[in-house]
Short mmCIF file of C-alpha atoms in Angstrom, two decimals:
data_model
loop_
_atom_site.label_atom_id
_atom_site.label_comp_id
_atom_site.label_asym_id
_atom_site.label_seq_id
_atom_site.Cartn_x
_atom_site.Cartn_y
_atom_site.Cartn_z
CA MET J 1263 76.04 204.38 58.48
CA ALA J 1264 78.56 204.31 55.79
CA PHE J 1265 79.45 207.56 53.99
CA ALA J 1266 81.46 208.29 50.75
CA ALA J 1267 83.95 210.94 49.69
CA LYS J 1268 85.80 211.72 46.41
CA VAL J 1269 89.39 210.65 45.89
CA TYR J 1270 91.06 212.63 43.16
CA LYS J 1271 93.55 211.10 40.79
CA VAL J 1272 97.13 212.41 40.84
CA ARG J 1273 99.37 212.57 37.72
CA ASN J 1274 102.91 213.79 37.88
CA GLY J 1275 102.32 214.94 41.41
CA VAL J 1276 99.40 217.20 40.44
CA LYS J 1277 95.89 216.60 41.38
CA THR J 1278 93.53 216.22 38.44
CA LYS J 1279 89.84 216.70 38.01
CA GLN J 1280 89.23 213.02 37.67
CA PHE J 1281 88.03 211.20 40.73
CA THR J 1282 86.55 207.89 42.14
CA TRP J 1283 84.60 207.34 45.34
CA ARG J 1284 85.93 205.93 48.65
CA VAL J 1285 83.57 204.48 51.21
CA LYS J 1286 84.16 204.39 54.95
CA TYR J 1287 82.18 202.02 57.22
CA ARG J 1288 82.34 201.18 60.89
CA ALA J 1289 84.20 198.00 61.83
CA PRO J 1290 82.86 195.52 64.46
CA ASP J 1291 83.30 196.31 68.11
CA GLY J 1292 86.84 195.91 69.17
CA HIS J 1293 88.43 195.96 65.77
CA GLU J 1294 91.42 198.02 65.11
CA PRO J 1295 91.14 200.53 63.24
CA PRO J 1296 87.53 201.15 64.32
CA TRP J 1297 86.75 202.36 60.65
CA LEU J 1298 87.52 200.66 57.45
CA SER J 1299 87.46 201.96 53.83
CA GLU J 1300 87.34 200.67 50.30
CA SER J 1301 88.24 202.80 47.18
CA GLY J 1302 87.59 202.71 43.49
CA PHE J 1303 83.84 203.06 43.15
CA PRO J 1304 82.67 205.10 40.01
CA THR J 1305 79.71 206.62 41.91
CA LYS J 1306 78.73 207.79 45.30
CA LYS J 1307 75.71 205.50 45.40
CA LEU J 1308 77.58 202.46 44.59
CA ALA J 1309 80.17 203.18 47.24
CA GLU J 1310 77.52 203.83 49.96
CA ASP J 1311 75.61 200.80 49.04
CA TRP J 1312 78.71 198.63 49.29
CA GLY J 1313 79.59 200.22 52.70
CA ASN J 1314 76.01 199.74 53.93
CA GLU J 1315 76.10 196.16 52.84
CA GLN J 1316 79.31 195.57 54.92
CA GLU J 1317 77.73 197.04 57.97
CA ARG J 1318 74.61 194.84 57.47
CA GLU J 1319 76.83 191.74 57.36
CA ILE J 1320 78.61 192.91 60.48
CA ARG J 1321 75.30 193.25 62.32
CA GLU J 1322 74.31 189.71 61.11
CA GLY J 1323 77.66 188.06 62.01
CA THR J 1324 78.42 187.12 58.31
CA TRP J 1325 81.09 189.71 57.68
CA ILE J 1326 84.65 188.53 56.77
CA ASP J 1327 87.57 190.87 57.61
CA PRO J 1328 89.29 191.89 54.35
CA ALA J 1329 92.54 191.16 55.91
CA LYS J 1330 91.50 187.49 56.18
CA GLN J 1331 89.89 187.08 52.79
CA GLY J 1332 93.19 186.19 50.99
CA VAL J 1333 94.39 183.70 53.52
CA THR J 1334 95.14 180.25 51.86
CA PHE J 1335 94.23 176.79 53.06
CA GLY J 1336 97.86 176.10 53.70
CA GLU J 1337 98.45 179.14 55.72
CA PHE J 1338 95.56 178.59 57.96
CA ALA J 1339 96.21 174.71 58.27
CA ARG J 1340 99.65 175.42 59.66
CA THR J 1341 98.08 177.96 62.17
CA PHE J 1342 95.49 175.32 63.03
CA MET J 1343 97.96 172.57 63.63
CA ALA J 1344 99.98 174.81 65.78
CA SER J 1345 97.13 175.68 67.97
CA ARG J 1346 95.47 172.22 68.24
CA ARG J 1347 97.82 170.08 70.32
CA LYS J 1348 96.61 166.46 70.14
CA ARG J 1349 98.18 163.19 71.39
CA GLY J 1350 101.69 162.79 69.63
CA ARG J 1351 100.51 159.95 67.35
CA THR J 1352 97.43 161.84 66.19
CA THR J 1353 99.44 164.98 65.40
CA GLY J 1354 101.85 162.98 63.42
CA THR J 1355 99.08 161.21 61.51
CA ARG J 1356 97.55 164.57 60.67
CA TRP J 1357 100.75 166.00 59.36
CA ASP J 1358 101.38 162.98 57.29
CA LYS J 1359 98.00 163.35 55.62
CA LEU J 1360 98.53 167.11 55.07
CA GLU J 1361 102.10 166.85 53.54
CA ASN J 1362 101.41 163.71 51.42
CA HIS J 1363 98.00 164.28 50.16
CA ILE J 1364 96.19 167.61 51.12
CA LEU J 1365 98.67 170.45 50.74
CA PRO J 1366 100.08 169.32 47.31
CA ARG J 1367 96.60 170.27 45.98
CA TRP J 1368 95.27 172.87 48.35
CA ASP J 1369 98.19 174.71 49.83
CA GLY J 1370 97.78 177.90 47.75
CA VAL J 1371 93.99 177.94 47.33
CA PRO J 1372 92.18 180.77 49.35
CA LEU J 1373 89.97 179.42 51.95
CA ARG J 1374 86.83 181.30 50.49
CA LYS J 1375 87.46 179.62 47.13
CA ILE J 1376 87.24 175.88 48.42
CA SER J 1377 84.04 174.32 47.41
CA TRP J 1378 82.52 170.87 48.02
CA PHE J 1379 82.40 170.09 44.25
CA ASP J 1380 86.13 170.64 43.93
CA VAL J 1381 87.04 168.76 47.03
CA ASP J 1382 84.81 165.87 46.16
CA SER J 1383 86.26 165.68 42.63
CA TRP J 1384 89.77 165.72 43.91
CA GLN J 1385 89.41 162.98 46.39
CA GLN J 1386 88.04 160.58 43.83
CA THR J 1387 91.42 161.01 41.97
CA MET J 1388 93.52 160.04 45.04
CA GLY J 1389 95.74 157.04 44.55
CA VAL J 1390 95.18 155.59 48.13
CA GLU J 1391 92.57 153.32 49.72
CA ASP J 1392 89.03 154.77 50.09
CA VAL J 1393 89.28 154.91 53.91
CA SER J 1394 92.38 157.15 53.60
CA ARG J 1395 90.46 159.38 51.15
CA GLY J 1396 87.79 159.76 53.86
CA HIS J 1397 90.33 160.56 56.52
CA CYS J 1398 91.83 163.27 54.27
CA VAL J 1399 88.39 164.86 53.62
CA SER J 1400 87.44 164.63 57.25
CA LEU J 1401 90.72 166.44 58.23
CA MET J 1402 90.00 169.07 55.64
CA SER J 1403 86.51 169.56 56.97
CA THR J 1404 87.90 169.91 60.62
CA ILE J 1405 90.28 172.56 59.54
CA MET J 1406 87.55 174.44 57.50
CA THR J 1407 85.35 174.38 60.65
CA GLY J 1408 88.22 175.99 62.52
CA ALA J 1409 88.51 178.62 59.80
CA MET J 1410 84.85 179.35 60.11
CA ASP J 1411 85.21 179.77 63.89
CA ALA J 1412 88.16 181.97 63.41
CA GLY J 1413 86.21 184.27 61.04
CA TYR J 1414 88.06 183.40 57.85
CA VAL J 1415 84.93 181.92 56.02
CA THR J 1416 81.25 182.22 56.84
CA VAL J 1417 80.48 178.52 56.34
CA ASN J 1418 82.22 175.12 56.05
CA PRO J 1419 81.27 173.81 52.55
CA LEU J 1420 82.51 170.28 53.50
CA PHE J 1421 80.43 169.81 56.75
CA GLY J 1422 77.96 166.99 56.64
CA ARG J 1423 78.62 166.13 52.85
CA ARG J 1424 78.77 162.62 51.67
CA ARG J 1425 81.67 161.64 49.50
CA THR J 1426 81.28 160.22 46.07
CA LYS J 1427 82.75 156.75 45.88
CA GLU J 1428 84.04 154.85 42.82
CA THR J 1429 81.69 152.15 41.52
CA SER J 1430 83.40 151.31 38.29
CA GLY J 1431 86.74 149.74 37.26
CA ASP J 1432 88.56 148.01 40.05
CA ALA J 1433 86.48 149.71 42.84
CA GLY J 1434 84.26 146.64 43.21
CA LYS J 1435 87.27 144.24 43.60
CA LEU J 1436 88.03 142.90 47.10
CA LYS J 1437 91.16 143.99 48.45
CA ALA J 1438 93.73 141.28 49.46
CA PRO J 1439 93.49 140.74 53.12
CA LYS J 1440 96.78 140.49 55.30
CA ILE J 1441 95.54 137.10 56.61
CA ARG J 1442 94.44 134.88 53.93
CA ARG J 1443 92.00 132.68 55.88
CA ASP J 1444 88.32 132.93 56.45
CA GLY J 1445 87.54 133.76 60.14
CA GLY J 1446 90.95 135.25 60.80
CA ALA J 1447 93.23 134.27 63.56
CA ARG J 1448 92.19 131.32 65.91
CA PRO J 1449 93.15 130.83 69.55
CA GLU J 1450 95.15 127.84 68.40
CA ASP J 1451 97.40 130.30 66.36
CA ALA J 1452 97.99 132.39 69.44
CA VAL J 1453 99.01 129.42 71.52
CA LEU J 1454 101.45 128.07 68.92
CA LEU J 1455 102.95 131.61 68.44
CA ALA J 1456 103.45 132.06 72.18
CA GLU J 1457 105.11 128.73 72.50
CA ARG J 1458 107.48 129.49 69.63
CA LEU J 1459 108.32 133.03 70.91
CA GLY J 1460 109.20 131.91 74.55
CA PRO J 1461 107.80 133.03 77.87
CA ALA J 1462 108.49 136.69 77.91
CA ILE J 1463 107.02 137.46 74.50
CA GLY J 1464 104.66 134.58 74.63
CA VAL J 1465 102.83 135.99 77.55
CA HIS J 1466 102.43 139.27 75.73
CA VAL J 1467 100.90 137.43 72.85
CA LEU J 1468 98.50 135.58 74.90
CA THR J 1469 97.52 138.63 76.85
CA THR J 1470 96.67 140.42 73.71
CA ALA J 1471 94.67 137.53 72.29
CA PHE J 1472 92.70 136.75 75.51
CA ALA J 1473 92.45 140.24 77.07
CA GLY J 1474 92.63 142.58 74.04
CA PRO J 1475 94.96 145.50 75.02
CA ARG J 1476 95.97 147.61 71.93
CA TRP J 1477 99.70 147.53 70.93
CA GLY J 1478 100.44 150.80 72.77
CA GLU J 1479 98.51 149.82 75.86
CA GLY J 1480 100.29 146.49 76.13
CA LEU J 1481 103.78 148.42 76.09
CA GLY J 1482 102.54 150.79 78.57
CA LEU J 1483 101.18 148.22 81.06
CA HIS J 1484 102.91 148.71 84.38
CA ARG J 1485 103.53 145.94 86.97
CA ASP J 1486 101.76 148.13 89.51
CA ASN J 1487 98.52 147.91 87.30
CA THR J 1488 98.84 144.09 86.72
CA LEU J 1489 96.74 141.63 88.62
CA LEU J 1490 94.97 144.08 90.76
CA ILE J 1491 91.79 142.70 92.32
CA ARG J 1492 88.23 143.54 91.45
CA ARG J 1493 85.66 143.12 94.22
CA GLN J 1494 82.00 143.35 93.51
CA PRO J 1495 78.82 142.24 95.52
CA TRP J 1496 77.42 139.14 93.83
CA GLY J 1497 74.23 137.73 95.31
CA ALA J 1498 74.74 136.78 98.83
CA GLY J 1499 78.55 136.85 98.38
CA GLU J 1500 81.28 138.63 96.43
CA PHE J 1501 82.73 138.36 92.90
CA VAL J 1502 86.60 138.60 92.90
CA CYS J 1503 88.87 138.35 89.99
CA PRO J 1504 92.36 139.69 88.90
CA ILE J 1505 92.49 142.66 86.33
CA LEU J 1506 94.74 144.61 84.12
CA ARG J 1507 94.35 148.34 84.64
CA ILE J 1508 94.88 149.99 81.31
CA ALA J 1509 95.55 153.70 81.96
CA GLU J 1510 98.30 154.67 79.52
CA GLU J 1511 100.07 153.72 76.54
CA TYR J 1512 103.22 154.05 74.47
CA ALA J 1513 103.02 155.88 71.08
CA GLU J 1514 105.75 155.89 68.38
CA TYR J 1515 105.54 158.76 65.98
CA GLN J 1516 107.58 161.42 64.29
CA GLU J 1517 107.91 164.49 66.39
CA ARG J 1518 107.36 167.98 64.88
CA ASP J 1519 107.77 171.52 65.96
CA GLU J 1520 104.89 174.11 66.07
CA HIS J 1521 105.56 174.77 62.29
CA GLY J 1522 105.33 171.10 61.33
CA ASN J 1523 109.03 170.58 60.72
CA LYS J 1524 110.14 167.05 61.36
CA LYS J 1525 112.45 166.48 64.38
CA GLY J 1526 112.80 162.66 64.40
CA TYR J 1527 110.95 159.69 65.70
CA VAL J 1528 110.18 159.17 69.41
CA ILE J 1529 108.30 156.69 71.54
CA GLN J 1530 106.39 158.54 74.20
CA LEU J 1531 104.22 157.43 77.06
CA GLU J 1532 100.70 159.10 76.85
CA PRO J 1533 97.29 158.82 78.37
CA THR J 1534 94.94 156.25 76.72
CA LYS J 1535 93.24 157.11 73.47
CA ASN J 1536 89.89 158.26 75.09
CA ASP J 1537 87.77 157.80 78.17
CA GLY J 1538 86.51 154.37 77.05
CA SER J 1539 89.96 153.18 76.64
CA THR J 1540 90.87 153.65 80.27
CA ARG J 1541 89.57 150.53 81.79
CA ASP J 1542 89.92 147.51 83.98
CA VAL J 1543 90.04 144.16 82.02
CA ASP J 1544 89.14 140.99 83.86
CA VAL J 1545 91.81 138.27 83.44
CA PRO J 1546 90.97 134.55 82.92
CA PRO J 1547 92.68 132.14 85.46
CA PHE J 1548 95.22 130.59 83.12
CA LEU J 1549 96.45 134.09 82.05
CA ALA J 1550 96.45 135.36 85.58
CA LEU J 1551 98.75 132.39 86.42
CA LEU J 1552 101.11 133.14 83.56
CA LEU J 1553 101.22 136.79 84.36
CA ARG J 1554 101.88 136.07 88.07
CA TYR J 1555 104.97 134.10 87.32
CA HIS J 1556 106.07 136.55 84.55
CA LEU J 1557 106.01 139.27 87.05
CA ASP J 1558 108.21 137.18 89.37
CA ASP J 1559 110.77 136.52 86.49
CA TRP J 1560 110.68 140.05 84.88
CA PRO J 1561 112.97 142.72 86.44
CA HIS J 1562 111.49 145.78 84.68
CA ALA J 1563 108.48 148.03 85.62
CA ARG J 1564 106.86 147.71 82.17
CA ILE J 1565 106.05 143.97 81.91
CA PHE J 1566 106.02 143.82 78.15
CA CYS J 1567 109.19 145.77 77.25
CA THR J 1568 112.44 144.58 75.61
CA PRO J 1569 114.84 142.54 77.66
CA SER J 1570 116.88 145.70 78.21
CA GLY J 1571 113.95 147.49 79.74
CA VAL J 1572 112.98 149.99 76.99
CA PRO J 1573 109.73 149.97 75.02
CA TRP J 1574 109.65 147.83 71.90
CA ARG J 1575 109.88 149.79 68.58
CA ARG J 1576 107.73 148.31 65.78
CA GLY J 1577 110.77 147.59 63.63
CA ASN J 1578 112.67 145.72 66.39
CA TRP J 1579 109.52 143.79 67.46
CA SER J 1580 108.85 142.72 63.68
CA ARG J 1581 112.25 141.10 63.36
CA GLY J 1582 111.34 138.34 65.63
CA PHE J 1583 107.63 138.32 65.37
CA ARG J 1584 107.18 138.23 61.59
CA PRO J 1585 109.30 135.01 61.02
CA ALA J 1586 107.44 133.44 63.92
CA CYS J 1587 104.12 134.00 62.06
CA ASP J 1588 105.27 133.79 58.47
CA GLY J 1589 107.94 131.04 58.73
CA ARG J 1590 111.60 131.03 57.92
CA GLU J 1591 114.27 128.89 56.26
CA GLU J 1592 116.95 127.04 58.01
CA ARG J 1593 120.21 128.81 58.45
CA LYS J 1594 123.28 126.58 58.26
CA LYS J 1595 126.04 127.02 60.80
CA ARG J 1596 129.24 128.68 59.45
CA GLN J 1597 131.93 130.76 60.82
CA GLY J 1598 130.60 133.57 63.03
CA VAL J 1599 127.03 132.54 62.50
CA SER J 1600 125.08 130.01 64.61
CA HIS J 1601 122.65 127.43 63.34
CA ARG J 1602 119.03 128.55 63.14
CA ALA J 1603 116.32 126.05 62.70
CA ALA J 1604 113.53 126.45 60.09
CA TRP J 1605 110.02 127.39 61.20
CA GLU J 1606 106.97 126.30 59.38
CA PRO J 1607 104.39 129.19 59.02
CA ILE J 1608 101.77 129.49 61.75
CA LEU J 1609 99.64 132.07 59.96
CA PRO J 1610 101.24 134.53 57.45
CA GLY J 1611 100.13 138.10 57.88
CA LEU J 1612 99.29 137.66 61.62
CA ASP J 1613 100.06 140.73 63.66
CA MET J 1614 99.17 142.17 67.18
CA GLN J 1615 96.14 143.96 65.80
CA ALA J 1616 94.78 140.75 64.46
CA LEU J 1617 95.31 139.09 67.99
CA ARG J 1618 93.46 141.99 69.57
CA ALA J 1619 90.67 141.43 67.00
CA LEU J 1620 90.74 137.72 68.11
CA HIS J 1621 89.96 138.63 71.56
CA ASP J 1622 86.81 140.53 70.41
CA THR J 1623 85.82 137.64 68.15
CA LEU J 1624 86.13 135.18 70.93
CA GLN J 1625 83.90 137.44 73.15
CA SER J 1626 81.23 137.33 70.43
CA GLU J 1627 81.63 133.45 70.13
CA ILE J 1628 81.24 132.76 73.78
CA GLY J 1629 78.30 135.10 74.04
CA VAL J 1630 79.78 138.06 76.12
CA LYS J 1631 76.98 140.61 76.66
CA GLU J 1632 77.42 143.96 74.98
CA PRO J 1633 77.92 146.21 78.07
CA LEU J 1634 81.01 144.01 79.09
CA ALA J 1635 82.23 143.33 75.54
CA PHE J 1636 82.54 146.95 74.71
CA GLU J 1637 84.16 147.71 78.16
CA ALA J 1638 86.85 144.89 77.69
CA ALA J 1639 87.69 146.01 74.20
CA GLY J 1640 88.07 149.65 75.25
CA HIS J 1641 85.29 150.74 72.86
CA ARG J 1642 82.70 153.46 73.66
CA ARG J 1643 79.40 151.81 73.21
CA PRO J 1644 77.07 153.93 70.93
CA GLY J 1645 73.58 154.91 71.88
CA ILE J 1646 71.50 155.46 74.98
CA LYS J 1647 71.99 151.87 76.18
CA ARG J 1648 75.43 152.63 77.50
CA HIS J 1649 73.86 154.83 80.09
CA TYR J 1650 71.36 152.16 81.17
CA GLN J 1651 73.12 148.84 80.92
CA LYS J 1652 76.07 148.03 83.05
CA PRO J 1653 78.36 144.90 83.35
CA THR J 1654 77.27 142.54 86.21
CA PRO J 1655 79.34 139.98 88.11
CA ALA J 1656 77.31 137.23 86.39
CA MET J 1657 78.38 138.68 82.92
CA ARG J 1658 82.05 138.79 84.05
CA ALA J 1659 82.08 135.24 85.36
CA GLU J 1660 80.51 134.03 82.12
CA ARG J 1661 83.18 135.77 80.03
CA LEU J 1662 86.02 134.31 82.25
CA ASP J 1663 84.73 130.89 81.99
CA GLY J 1664 84.31 131.04 78.30
CA LEU J 1665 87.91 132.39 77.62
CA GLU J 1666 89.30 129.71 80.04
CA GLU J 1667 87.56 126.91 78.27
CA THR J 1668 88.59 128.35 74.89
CA PHE J 1669 92.32 128.45 75.83
CA TRP J 1670 92.54 124.87 77.21
CA ARG J 1671 90.51 123.54 74.17
CA ALA J 1672 93.09 125.32 71.87
CA MET J 1673 95.98 123.79 73.84
CA GLY J 1674 94.51 120.32 73.30
CA ASN J 1675 93.83 120.96 69.61
CA VAL J 1676 97.51 121.69 69.02
CA GLY J 1677 98.65 118.76 71.18
CA LEU J 1678 100.06 120.82 74.03
CA SER J 1679 99.63 120.24 77.66
CA THR J 1680 102.40 122.59 78.80
CA LEU J 1681 104.01 125.85 77.58
CA TRP J 1682 107.72 126.43 77.09
CA GLY J 1683 108.84 122.99 78.34
CA ARG J 1684 107.50 123.11 81.79
CA VAL J 1685 105.98 120.13 83.58
CA ASP J 1686 102.83 122.26 84.14
CA LEU J 1687 102.05 126.03 84.02
CA ARG J 1688 102.92 126.42 87.62
CA LYS J 1689 106.32 126.74 89.12
CA ALA J 1690 107.57 127.62 92.64
CA PRO J 1691 107.91 131.39 93.08
CA ARG J 1692 111.22 132.81 94.08
CA SER J 1693 111.79 132.83 97.86
#
């Protein structure tokens, strides 16, 4: 039980008759020192009441150590980031949000003074897209939950709260899409783009459009995981098809030390994003054929790397990919510069993410069943059905037939019967 004692004031080195009361109360088990105190109470009763209240909060688990009460959001956020090592790209994204949006407002605010009203009011004033506002508030909530678990606050005031969204002014206007076409990319766009970019990059384009790996997953695809064989019992026989085994990916991000200081950009091989992303994707026959001969031609272990064997960086990739999609003007031949033909636009704004989205759109168009559609896209299917419904060989065969038919129809629609000037899509392998 807390107890109080007089503390006499001292003036010029001499104790006076004036005094206040100091209370001592027992700290939680394991705390050093085992007893804590607080001074400055005008009466003994007030001091003892305050001390007893601290001991009650300790028993109920709601007590906050006085040494932690003044810790600011910025101080704890840096501690949190140093102790929560995520995938490199995730860590970089979190630091970007902290430095560019969150810390300029909340760095010096004590954790215990953060309220949902203030956070909700602030996020409405942010000059970024609404989805980015949500990500910033979500990251703040994650950090506040960590602060609660570490004993800095008793409750996370942001947990489970719904943000206020703008409903006036420009909030209702539709944002201009990157691709200005209803329905997005078509399989015909993927075929034309692959033809324009040549065999090595063209196979990468078609693999993304008809098998759906993410950008980093495509860069990380190893030849040892390409065109493996899936075998499943099917009726009285066996279902057999080639697959891509997606088990790792390349991530490009700004590396930081444990204090958040920038160290430069790196491109690093990492495990896939989550357990749903590690998967085997069935490959339709036309794509298996193209990949088989690409493997025969390509000298490097990573089948979608640069010609020199290193992973593509986004900037380097865009130098060739963007003009192929958006078009370019003719460049006249002059001294030291070769002639470059003009390109008509195929689909301005098209990117590799849109080609991955095309794969998922095609799955819906050809009626791929949900268990297989989620698996092929690398998405974790929500709900209890993911535990009950599994992809069957019949579903897999139906998907492959649909993608194969879609490819050849697209080839016919753009007037192509071959790719890259070959007589057909086959050639003799090297002896």
